[in-house]
XYZ file of C-alpha atoms in Angstrom:
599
model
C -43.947 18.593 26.834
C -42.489 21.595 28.592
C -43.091 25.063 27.444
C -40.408 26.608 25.248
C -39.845 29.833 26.601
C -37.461 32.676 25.123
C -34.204 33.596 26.826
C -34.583 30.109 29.027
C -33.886 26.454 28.701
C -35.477 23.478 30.183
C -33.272 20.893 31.625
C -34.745 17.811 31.822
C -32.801 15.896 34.114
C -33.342 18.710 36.781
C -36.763 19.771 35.585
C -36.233 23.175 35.709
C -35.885 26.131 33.485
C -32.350 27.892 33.404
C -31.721 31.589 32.155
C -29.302 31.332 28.909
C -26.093 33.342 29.478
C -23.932 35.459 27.004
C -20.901 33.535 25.640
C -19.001 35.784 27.474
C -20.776 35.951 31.068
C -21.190 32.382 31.295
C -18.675 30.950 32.980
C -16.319 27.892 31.479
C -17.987 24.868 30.495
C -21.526 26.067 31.199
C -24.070 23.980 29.816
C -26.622 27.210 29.814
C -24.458 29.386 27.428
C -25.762 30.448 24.174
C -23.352 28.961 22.771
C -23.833 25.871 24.508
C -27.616 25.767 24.178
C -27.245 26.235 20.248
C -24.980 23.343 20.208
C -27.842 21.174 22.513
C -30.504 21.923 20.054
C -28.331 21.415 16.601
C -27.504 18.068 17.983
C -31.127 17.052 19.200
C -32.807 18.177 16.033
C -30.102 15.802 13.793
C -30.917 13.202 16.024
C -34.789 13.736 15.300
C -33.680 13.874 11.398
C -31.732 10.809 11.412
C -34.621 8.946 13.094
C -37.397 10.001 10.976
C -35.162 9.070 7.778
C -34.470 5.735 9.178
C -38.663 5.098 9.973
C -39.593 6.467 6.642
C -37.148 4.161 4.488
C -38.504 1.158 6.466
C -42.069 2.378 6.207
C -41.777 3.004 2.249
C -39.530 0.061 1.297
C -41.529 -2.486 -0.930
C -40.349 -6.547 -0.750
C -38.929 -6.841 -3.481
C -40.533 -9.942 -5.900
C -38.437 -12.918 -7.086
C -39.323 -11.671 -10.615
C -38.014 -8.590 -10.242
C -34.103 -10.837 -9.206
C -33.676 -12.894 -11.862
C -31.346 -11.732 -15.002
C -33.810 -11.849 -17.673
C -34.203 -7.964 -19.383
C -32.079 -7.007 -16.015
C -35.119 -5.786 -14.288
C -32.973 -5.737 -10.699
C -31.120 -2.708 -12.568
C -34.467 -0.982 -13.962
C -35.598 -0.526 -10.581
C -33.118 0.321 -8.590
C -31.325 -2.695 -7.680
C -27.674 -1.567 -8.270
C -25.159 -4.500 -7.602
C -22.607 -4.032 -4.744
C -19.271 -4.062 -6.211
C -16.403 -5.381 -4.243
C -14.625 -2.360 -3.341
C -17.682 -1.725 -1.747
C -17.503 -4.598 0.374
C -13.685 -3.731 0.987
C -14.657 -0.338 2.073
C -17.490 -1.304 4.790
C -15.812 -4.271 6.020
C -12.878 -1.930 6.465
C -14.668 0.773 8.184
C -17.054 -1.500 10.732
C -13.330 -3.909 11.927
C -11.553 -0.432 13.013
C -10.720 -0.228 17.070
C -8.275 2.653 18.049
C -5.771 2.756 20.833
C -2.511 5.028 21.909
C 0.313 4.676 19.144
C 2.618 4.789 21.960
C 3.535 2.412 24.135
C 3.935 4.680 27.489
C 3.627 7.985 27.780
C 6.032 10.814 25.760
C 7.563 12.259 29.040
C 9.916 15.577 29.509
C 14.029 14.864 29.399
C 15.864 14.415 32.536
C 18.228 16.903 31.222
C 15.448 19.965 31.067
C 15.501 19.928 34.677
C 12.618 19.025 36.817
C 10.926 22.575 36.296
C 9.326 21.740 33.364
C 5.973 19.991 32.426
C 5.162 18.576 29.225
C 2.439 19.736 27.652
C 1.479 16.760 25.072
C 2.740 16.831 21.081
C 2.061 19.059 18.731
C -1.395 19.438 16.457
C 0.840 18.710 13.747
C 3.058 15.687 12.469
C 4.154 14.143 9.434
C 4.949 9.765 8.883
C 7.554 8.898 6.351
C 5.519 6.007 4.297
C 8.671 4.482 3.100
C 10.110 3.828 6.703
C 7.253 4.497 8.897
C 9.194 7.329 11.248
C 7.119 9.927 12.783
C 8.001 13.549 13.308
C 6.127 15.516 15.695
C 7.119 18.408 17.860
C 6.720 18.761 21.804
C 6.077 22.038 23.873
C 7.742 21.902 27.601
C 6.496 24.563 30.218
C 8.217 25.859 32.852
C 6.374 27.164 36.251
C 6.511 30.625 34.758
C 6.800 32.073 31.214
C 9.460 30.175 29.906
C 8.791 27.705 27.022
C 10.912 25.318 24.867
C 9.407 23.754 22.203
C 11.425 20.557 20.270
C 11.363 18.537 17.129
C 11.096 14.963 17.582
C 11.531 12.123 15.409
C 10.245 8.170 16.421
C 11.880 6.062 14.588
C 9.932 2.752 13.823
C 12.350 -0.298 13.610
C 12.242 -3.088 10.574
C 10.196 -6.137 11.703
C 13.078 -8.312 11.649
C 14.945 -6.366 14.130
C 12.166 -5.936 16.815
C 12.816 -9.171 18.684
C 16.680 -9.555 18.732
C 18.639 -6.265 17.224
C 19.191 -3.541 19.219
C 22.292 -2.223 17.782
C 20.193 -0.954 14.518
C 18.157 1.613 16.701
C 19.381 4.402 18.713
C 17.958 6.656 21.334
C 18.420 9.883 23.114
C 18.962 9.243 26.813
C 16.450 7.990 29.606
C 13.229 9.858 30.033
C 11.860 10.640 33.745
C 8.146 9.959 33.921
C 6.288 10.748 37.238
C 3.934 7.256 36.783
C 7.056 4.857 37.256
C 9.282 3.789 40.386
C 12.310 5.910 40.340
C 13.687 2.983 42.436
C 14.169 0.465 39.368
C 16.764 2.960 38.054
C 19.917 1.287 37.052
C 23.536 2.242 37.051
C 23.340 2.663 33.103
C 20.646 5.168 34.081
C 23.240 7.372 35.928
C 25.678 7.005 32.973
C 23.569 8.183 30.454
C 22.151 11.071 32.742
C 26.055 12.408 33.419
C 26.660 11.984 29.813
C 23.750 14.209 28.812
C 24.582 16.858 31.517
C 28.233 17.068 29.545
C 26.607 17.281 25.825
C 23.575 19.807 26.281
C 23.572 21.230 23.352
C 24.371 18.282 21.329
C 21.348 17.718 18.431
C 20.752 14.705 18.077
C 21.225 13.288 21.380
C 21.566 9.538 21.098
C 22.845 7.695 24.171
C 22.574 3.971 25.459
C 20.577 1.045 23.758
C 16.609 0.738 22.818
C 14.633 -1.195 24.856
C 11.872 -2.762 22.656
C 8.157 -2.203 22.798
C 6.395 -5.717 23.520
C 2.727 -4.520 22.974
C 2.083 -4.067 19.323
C 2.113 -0.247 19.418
C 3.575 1.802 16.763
C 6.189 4.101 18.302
C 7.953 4.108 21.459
C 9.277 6.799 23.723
C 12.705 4.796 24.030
C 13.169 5.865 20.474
C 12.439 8.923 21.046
C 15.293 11.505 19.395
C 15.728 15.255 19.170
C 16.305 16.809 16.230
C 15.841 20.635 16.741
C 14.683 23.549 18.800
C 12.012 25.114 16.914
C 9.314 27.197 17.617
C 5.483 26.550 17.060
C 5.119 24.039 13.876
C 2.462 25.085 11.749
C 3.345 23.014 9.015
C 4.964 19.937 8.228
C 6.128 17.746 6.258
C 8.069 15.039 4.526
C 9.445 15.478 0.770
C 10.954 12.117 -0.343
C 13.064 9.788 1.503
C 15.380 12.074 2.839
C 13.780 15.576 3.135
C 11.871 17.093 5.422
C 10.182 20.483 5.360
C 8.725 22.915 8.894
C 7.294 26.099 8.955
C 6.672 28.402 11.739
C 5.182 32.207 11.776
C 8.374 34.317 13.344
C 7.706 38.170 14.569
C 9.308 41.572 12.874
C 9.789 44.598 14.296
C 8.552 47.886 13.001
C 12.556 48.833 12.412
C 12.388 46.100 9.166
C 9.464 47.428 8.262
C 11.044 50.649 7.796
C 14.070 49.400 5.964
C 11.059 47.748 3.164
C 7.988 49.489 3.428
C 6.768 47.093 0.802
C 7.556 43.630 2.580
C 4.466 43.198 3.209
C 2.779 43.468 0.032
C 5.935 42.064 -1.634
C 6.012 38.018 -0.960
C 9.816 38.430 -1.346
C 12.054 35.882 0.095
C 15.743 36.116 2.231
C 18.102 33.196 2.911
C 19.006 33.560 6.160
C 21.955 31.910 8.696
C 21.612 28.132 8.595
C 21.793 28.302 12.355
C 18.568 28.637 13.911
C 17.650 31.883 16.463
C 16.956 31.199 19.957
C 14.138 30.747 21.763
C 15.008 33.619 23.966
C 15.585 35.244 20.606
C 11.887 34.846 19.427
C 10.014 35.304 22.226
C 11.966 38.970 22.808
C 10.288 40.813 20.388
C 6.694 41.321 21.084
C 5.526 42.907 17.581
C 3.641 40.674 15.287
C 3.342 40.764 11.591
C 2.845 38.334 8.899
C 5.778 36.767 8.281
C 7.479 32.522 8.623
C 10.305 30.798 8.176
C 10.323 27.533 6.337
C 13.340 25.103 6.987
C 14.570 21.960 4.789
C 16.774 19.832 6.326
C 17.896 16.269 5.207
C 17.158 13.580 7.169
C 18.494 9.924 8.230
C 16.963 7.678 10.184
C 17.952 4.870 12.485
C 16.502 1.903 9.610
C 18.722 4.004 6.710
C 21.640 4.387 7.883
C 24.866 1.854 9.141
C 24.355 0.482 12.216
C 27.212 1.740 13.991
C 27.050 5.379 12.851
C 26.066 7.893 14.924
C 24.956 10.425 12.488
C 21.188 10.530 12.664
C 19.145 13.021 12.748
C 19.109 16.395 10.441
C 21.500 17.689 8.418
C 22.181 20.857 5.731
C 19.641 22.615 7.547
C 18.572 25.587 5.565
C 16.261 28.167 6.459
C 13.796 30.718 4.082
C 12.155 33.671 5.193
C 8.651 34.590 3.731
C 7.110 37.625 4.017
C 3.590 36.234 4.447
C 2.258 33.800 6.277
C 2.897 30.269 5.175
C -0.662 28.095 5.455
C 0.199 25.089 3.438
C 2.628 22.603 1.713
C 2.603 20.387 -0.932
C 4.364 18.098 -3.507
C 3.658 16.561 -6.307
C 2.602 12.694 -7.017
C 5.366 10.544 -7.344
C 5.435 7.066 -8.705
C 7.448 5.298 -5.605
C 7.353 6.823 -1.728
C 11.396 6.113 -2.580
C 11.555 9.114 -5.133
C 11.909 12.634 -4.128
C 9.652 15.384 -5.660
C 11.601 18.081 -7.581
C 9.400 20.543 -6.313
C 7.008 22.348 -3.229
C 4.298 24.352 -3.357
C 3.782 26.884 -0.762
C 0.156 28.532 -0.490
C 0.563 32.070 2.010
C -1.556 34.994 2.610
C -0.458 36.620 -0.281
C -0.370 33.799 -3.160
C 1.142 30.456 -4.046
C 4.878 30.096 -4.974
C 6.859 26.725 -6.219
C 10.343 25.803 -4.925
C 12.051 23.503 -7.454
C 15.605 22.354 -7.017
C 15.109 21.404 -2.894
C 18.349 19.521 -2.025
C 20.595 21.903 -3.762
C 19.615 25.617 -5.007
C 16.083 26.203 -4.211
C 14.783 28.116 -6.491
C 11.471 29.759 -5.502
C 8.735 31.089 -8.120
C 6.308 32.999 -7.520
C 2.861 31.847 -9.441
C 0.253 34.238 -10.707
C -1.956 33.168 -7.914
C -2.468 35.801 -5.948
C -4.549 36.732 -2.695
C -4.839 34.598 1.123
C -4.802 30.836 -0.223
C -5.690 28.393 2.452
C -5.150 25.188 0.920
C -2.875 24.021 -1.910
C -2.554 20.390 -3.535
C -1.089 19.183 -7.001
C -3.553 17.646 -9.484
C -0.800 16.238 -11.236
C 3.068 17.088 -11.320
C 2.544 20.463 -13.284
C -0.606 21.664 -12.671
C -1.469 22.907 -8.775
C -5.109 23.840 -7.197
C -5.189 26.451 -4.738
C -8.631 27.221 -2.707
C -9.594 30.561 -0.506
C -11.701 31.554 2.009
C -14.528 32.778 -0.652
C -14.448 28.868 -1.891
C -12.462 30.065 -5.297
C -10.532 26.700 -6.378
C -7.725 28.234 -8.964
C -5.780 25.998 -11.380
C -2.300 26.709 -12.347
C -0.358 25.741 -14.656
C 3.172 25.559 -14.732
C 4.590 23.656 -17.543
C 5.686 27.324 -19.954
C 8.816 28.505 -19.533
C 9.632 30.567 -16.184
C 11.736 32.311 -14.677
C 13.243 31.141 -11.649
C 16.043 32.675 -9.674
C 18.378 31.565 -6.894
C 17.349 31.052 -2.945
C 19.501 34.555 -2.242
C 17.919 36.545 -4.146
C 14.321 37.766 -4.627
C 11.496 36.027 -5.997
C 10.601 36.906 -9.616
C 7.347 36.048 -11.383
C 6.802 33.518 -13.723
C 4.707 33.359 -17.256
C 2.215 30.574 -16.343
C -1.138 30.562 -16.422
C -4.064 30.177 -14.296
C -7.850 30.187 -14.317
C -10.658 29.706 -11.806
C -12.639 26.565 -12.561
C -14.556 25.705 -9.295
C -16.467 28.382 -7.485
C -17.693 25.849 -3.720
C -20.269 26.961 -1.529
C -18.104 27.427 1.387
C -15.047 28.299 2.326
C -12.474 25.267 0.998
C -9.966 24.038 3.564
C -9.322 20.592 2.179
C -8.180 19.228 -1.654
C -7.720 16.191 -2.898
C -7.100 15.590 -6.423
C -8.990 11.555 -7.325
C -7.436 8.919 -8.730
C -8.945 9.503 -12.249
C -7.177 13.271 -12.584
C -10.460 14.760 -14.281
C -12.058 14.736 -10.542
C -11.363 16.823 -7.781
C -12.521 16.809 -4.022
C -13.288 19.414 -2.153
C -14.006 19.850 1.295
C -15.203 23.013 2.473
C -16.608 24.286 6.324
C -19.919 23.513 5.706
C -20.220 20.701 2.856
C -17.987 18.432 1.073
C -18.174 17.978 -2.721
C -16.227 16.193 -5.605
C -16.529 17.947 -8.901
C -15.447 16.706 -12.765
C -13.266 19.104 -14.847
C -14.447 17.730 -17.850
C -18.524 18.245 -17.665
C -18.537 21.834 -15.800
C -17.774 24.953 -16.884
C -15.538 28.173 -15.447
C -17.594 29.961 -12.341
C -19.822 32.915 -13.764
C -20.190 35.929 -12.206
C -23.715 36.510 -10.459
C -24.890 40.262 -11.837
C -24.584 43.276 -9.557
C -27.308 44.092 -7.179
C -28.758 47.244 -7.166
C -28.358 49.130 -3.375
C -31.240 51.609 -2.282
C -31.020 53.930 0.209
C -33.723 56.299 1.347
C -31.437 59.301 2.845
C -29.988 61.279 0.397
C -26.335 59.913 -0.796
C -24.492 63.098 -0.414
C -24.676 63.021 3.278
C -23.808 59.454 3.470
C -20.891 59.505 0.645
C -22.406 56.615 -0.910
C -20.426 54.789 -3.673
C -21.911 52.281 -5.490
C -18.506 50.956 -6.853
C -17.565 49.790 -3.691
C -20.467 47.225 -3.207
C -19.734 45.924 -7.092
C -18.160 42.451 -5.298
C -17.023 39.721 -7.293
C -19.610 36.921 -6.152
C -20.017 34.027 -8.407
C -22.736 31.190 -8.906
C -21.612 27.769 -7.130
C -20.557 25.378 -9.518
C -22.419 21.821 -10.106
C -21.029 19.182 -8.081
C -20.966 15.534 -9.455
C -21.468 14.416 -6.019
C -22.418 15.725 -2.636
C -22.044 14.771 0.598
C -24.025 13.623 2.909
C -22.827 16.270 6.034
C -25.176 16.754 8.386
C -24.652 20.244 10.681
C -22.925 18.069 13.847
C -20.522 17.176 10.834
C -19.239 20.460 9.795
C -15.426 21.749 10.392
C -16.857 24.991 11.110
C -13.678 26.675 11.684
C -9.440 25.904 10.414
C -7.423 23.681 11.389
C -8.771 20.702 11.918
C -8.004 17.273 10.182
C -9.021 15.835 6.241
C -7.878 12.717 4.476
C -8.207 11.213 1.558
C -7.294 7.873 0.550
C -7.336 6.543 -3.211
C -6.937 3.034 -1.735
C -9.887 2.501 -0.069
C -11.827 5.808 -1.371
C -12.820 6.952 1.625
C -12.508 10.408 3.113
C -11.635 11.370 6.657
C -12.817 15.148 7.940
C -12.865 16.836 11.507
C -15.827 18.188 12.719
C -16.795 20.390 16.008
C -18.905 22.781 17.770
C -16.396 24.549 19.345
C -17.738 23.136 22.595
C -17.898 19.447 23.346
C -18.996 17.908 20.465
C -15.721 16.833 18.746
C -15.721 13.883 15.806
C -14.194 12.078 13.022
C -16.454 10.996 10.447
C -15.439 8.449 7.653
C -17.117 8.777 4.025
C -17.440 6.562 0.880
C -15.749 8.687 -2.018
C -17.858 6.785 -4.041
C -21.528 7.177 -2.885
C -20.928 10.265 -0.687
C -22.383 8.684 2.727
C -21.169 8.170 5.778
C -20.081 4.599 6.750
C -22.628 3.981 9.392
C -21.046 0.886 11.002
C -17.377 2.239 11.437
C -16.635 2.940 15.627
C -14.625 6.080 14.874
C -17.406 7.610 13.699
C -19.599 7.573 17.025
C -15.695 8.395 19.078
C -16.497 11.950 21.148
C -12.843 13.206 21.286
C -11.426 15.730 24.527
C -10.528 17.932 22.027
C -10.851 18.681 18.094
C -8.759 16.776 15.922
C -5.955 18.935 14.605
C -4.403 16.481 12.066
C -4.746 12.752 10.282
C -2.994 10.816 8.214
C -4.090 7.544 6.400
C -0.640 5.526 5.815
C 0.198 1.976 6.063
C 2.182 1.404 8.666
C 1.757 -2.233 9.309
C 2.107 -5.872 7.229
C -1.907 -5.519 6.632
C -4.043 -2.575 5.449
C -3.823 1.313 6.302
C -3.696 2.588 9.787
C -5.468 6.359 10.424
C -3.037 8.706 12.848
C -5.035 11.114 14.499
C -4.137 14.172 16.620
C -5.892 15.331 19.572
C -5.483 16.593 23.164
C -1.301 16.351 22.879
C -1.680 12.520 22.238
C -1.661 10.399 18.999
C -4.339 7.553 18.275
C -3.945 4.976 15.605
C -7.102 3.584 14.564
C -6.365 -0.253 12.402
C -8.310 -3.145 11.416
C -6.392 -5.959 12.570
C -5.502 -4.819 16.548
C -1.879 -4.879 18.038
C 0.412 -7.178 18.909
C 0.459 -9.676 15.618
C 3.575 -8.465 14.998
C 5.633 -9.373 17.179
C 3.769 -13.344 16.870
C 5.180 -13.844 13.261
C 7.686 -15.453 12.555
């Protein structure tokens, strides 16, 4: 065994020893950065763990004797036997049969009518599936050669089943799409149409020109069906609310001049209605100050499926637009009992609290909760009571069924009179919730761990006493101030059930991707090591391990996985959506292509 030596590290496959470099000297993709070293040794030593787990089950396991199986004075339970139940089985067999694959049929390629100077550069980390209909909506970032960027919401529209084969008056599509892998020969004439016809209608949103030519390979979406909706800049969230709704936000700049004109717009989460039309992208890229501050947008939608088949009115409509002072960092709505309903309400978590819009189609009327403070996360436990979690792993509960005060979209936001408490203090930073099934459970996943607590069995966080700061110089020199190290730190709260997240496992960082299904009860979460070492992992909500047998879990992705979804999509159980690398995977049990064999 070689000699472990400090500052070097042995390669093995070269036999030599290789000087570790700073993160910053070593050049990219270095396998002898610290960094990179750290990330080598993490992942050999959970290797080691895994391994000696596995040899010391099999080496203390006792065969079990026949007396110990049969039902009399249920001895099998006694000792440890526990009986499989069949959502178990569900939830293994469903995890071991997934396979993943491209959810598009060909490539998502740039618009002939951008001009040959630009490149695409993939879809967004973020997008959004309408379960009632199945259309996706995604955005796309074009480059040019030199600074110039356009950035566009699309929507893919999935067709019924029954119009796949023979319908193609029912779906709609932009225009032709140049892609640099096919034959420019095998244009046709009604590719020339549909070009000139673009060139006369630039600015035209949506553009939908000529018929769809159907997928034949059992993937979700196609780039034939392929329409865009807006010019917007980068999505950080989005969203769909109801059947007909859908909800972006994007961080916007402001100049030092606005700042001037409210000194307190910063500290103030006030909110402006703004012109329905949207700025420029020449517009937002002018001004090169930066301040916390995003625009959310709510726009009604109509898709392809929806609407008559010979309209041409599909796409968005009624767009408004709100202007936060803060930064927005989440959405959510409350459970409904049908996909078909609409919520009558959104919560928005930002850097400076949580606020609720209520009356979305029409007024919206935006409240500002008594939440206060960054909030990275937000979910609803149940339509009138909301969780928020920070970056100090504080999970607030609010509740919003007293009277409030709300007051219309063009005026500012007032504060309302309902209450909120802390209940869960987590161990980590929290960036995922998920409220269970049950409604006296909640999940929470954090950067490090992943736990699910149970309202009704703990208690409100306590506050850990103050510690007592020595220092050996005299304090009058050093203006010491003991007030300032008096921090609010409080004692984790008891879990009902851990996880089982090793250190390869951990998010480590924001924005990547967590899911939770009440279907199957199983939980999705990103992981990475800000190097290589980029996974899904799947979990049983129920036990708290990780479903050994299921491929995704041993998939090495290019890049980390920015968002997921778990919706059904298909005549069969759920498909998972993942984002990574500018391209969209769908991971299902059943495979592609059954579809298009029924009858």
């Amino acid at each position: 065994m070689p000699a472990d030596l400090p500052g070097y590290h042995f390669d093995p496959a070269t036999n030599r020893y290789y000087k570790i470099q700073a993160n910053h000297i070593a050049p990219s993709g270095s396998n002898y950065s610290r960094q990179a070293v750290n990330a080598a040794k993490v992942i050999k030593r959970t290797q080691h763990q895994k391994e000696a787990a596995r040899r010391s089950k099999h080496a203390s396991t006792v065969t079990r004797s026949k007396v110990s199986q049969t039902p009399l004075l249920s001895f099998d339970r006694r000792l440890g036997n526990l009986r499989t139940s069949a959502r178990t089985y569900v939830r293994e067999y469903y995890a071991a049969s997934l396979s993943g694959a491209d959810a598009f049929s060909r490539p998502v390629t740039m618009p002939r009518i951008l001009g040959h100077e630009y490149a695409p550069s993939g879809l967004a980390e973020q997008f959004a599936v309408a379960e009632y209909s199945g259309s996706l909506l995604t955005a796309q970032t074009y480059r040019a050669a030199g600074e110039r960027t356009l950035s566009l919401l699309l929507a893919f529209d999935r067709p019924p089943q029954q119009h796949q084969q023979n319908s193609t008056s029912s779906v709609v599509r932009d225009y032709h799409f140049y892609d640099t892998n096919d034959n420019h020969n095998n244009d046709s004439d009604d590719d020339d149409d549909d070009d000139n016809e673009a060139q006369q209608h630039p600015q035209s949103w949506p553009m939908t020109f000529g018929p769809e030519q159907p997928s034949t390979q059992g993937h979700l979406y196609s780039p034939h069906n392929r329409r865009i909706l807006q010019s917007a800049p980068k999505i950080d969230c989005l969203k769909w609310i109801g059947p007909r709704l859908v909800c972006w936000t994007h961080e916007t700049p402001q100049s030092p001049p606005q700042l001037a004109q409210d000194p307190t717009a910063i500290l103030d989460p006030d909110m402006t209605q703004l012109d329905p039309e949207l700025e420029s992208e020449e517009n937002y890229y002018a001004n090169s100050y930066r301040f916390p501050q995003s625009d959310l947008i709510l726009s009604h939608y109509s898709s392809a499926s929806s609407s008559d088949p010979g309209s041409r009115a599909i796409g968005l409509d009624m767009v408004v637009k709100l202007r936060f002072q803060a930064r927005i960092l989440d959405l959510a709505t409350p459970p409904t009992a049908s996909p078909n309903i609409s919520p009558n309400c959104l919560a928005i978590a930002t850097s400076s609290g949580v606020s609720v819009m209520t009356d979305l189609e029409y007024a919206q009327h935006v409240t500002q909760t008594p939440v206060r403070g960054e909030q990275m996360k937000v979910a609803f436990k149940d339509p009138n009571v909301l969780m928020a979690g920070s970056r100090a792993g504080r999970l607030v509960l609010c509740d919003s069924r007293t009277n409030t005060q709300q007051t219309s979209s063009s005026t500012s936001t007032s504060s309302s009179s309902s209450s909120s408490a802390l209940r869960i203090q987590h161990s980590s930073a929290i960036s995922g919730i998920a409220p269970l099934p049950d409604g006296n459970r909640v999940l929470v996943n954090g950067l490090t761990d992943m736990k699910i607590y149970d309202l009704r069995f703990i208690s409100a966080p306590t506050r850990n006493p103050p510690t007592t700061h020595t220092h050996r110089h005299n304090n009058k020199h050093h203006h010491y101030q003991p007030s300032k190290y008096n921090q609010r730190i409080y004692t984790p709260s008891n879990a009902l059930i851990t996880f089982n997240v090793d250190q390869t496992r951990r998010q480590n960082r924001y924005g990547l991707a967590f899911a939770y299904d009440p279907e199957l009860d199983i939980v999705l979460s990103a992981s990475t090591d800000n190097l290589h070492n980029h996974r899904v992992g799947l979990w049983s909500a129920a036990s708290g391990q990780l479903l050994d047998r299921c491929p995704l879990n041993n998939r090495v992705f290019k890049e980390p996985v920015t968002c997921a979804e778990i919706v059904r999509l298909r005549d069969g159980p759920k498909s998972i959506l993942l984002a990574s690398a500018g391209k969209l995977e769908e991971w299902c049990v059943q495979g592609r292509g059954f579809e298009c064999d029924q009858e």
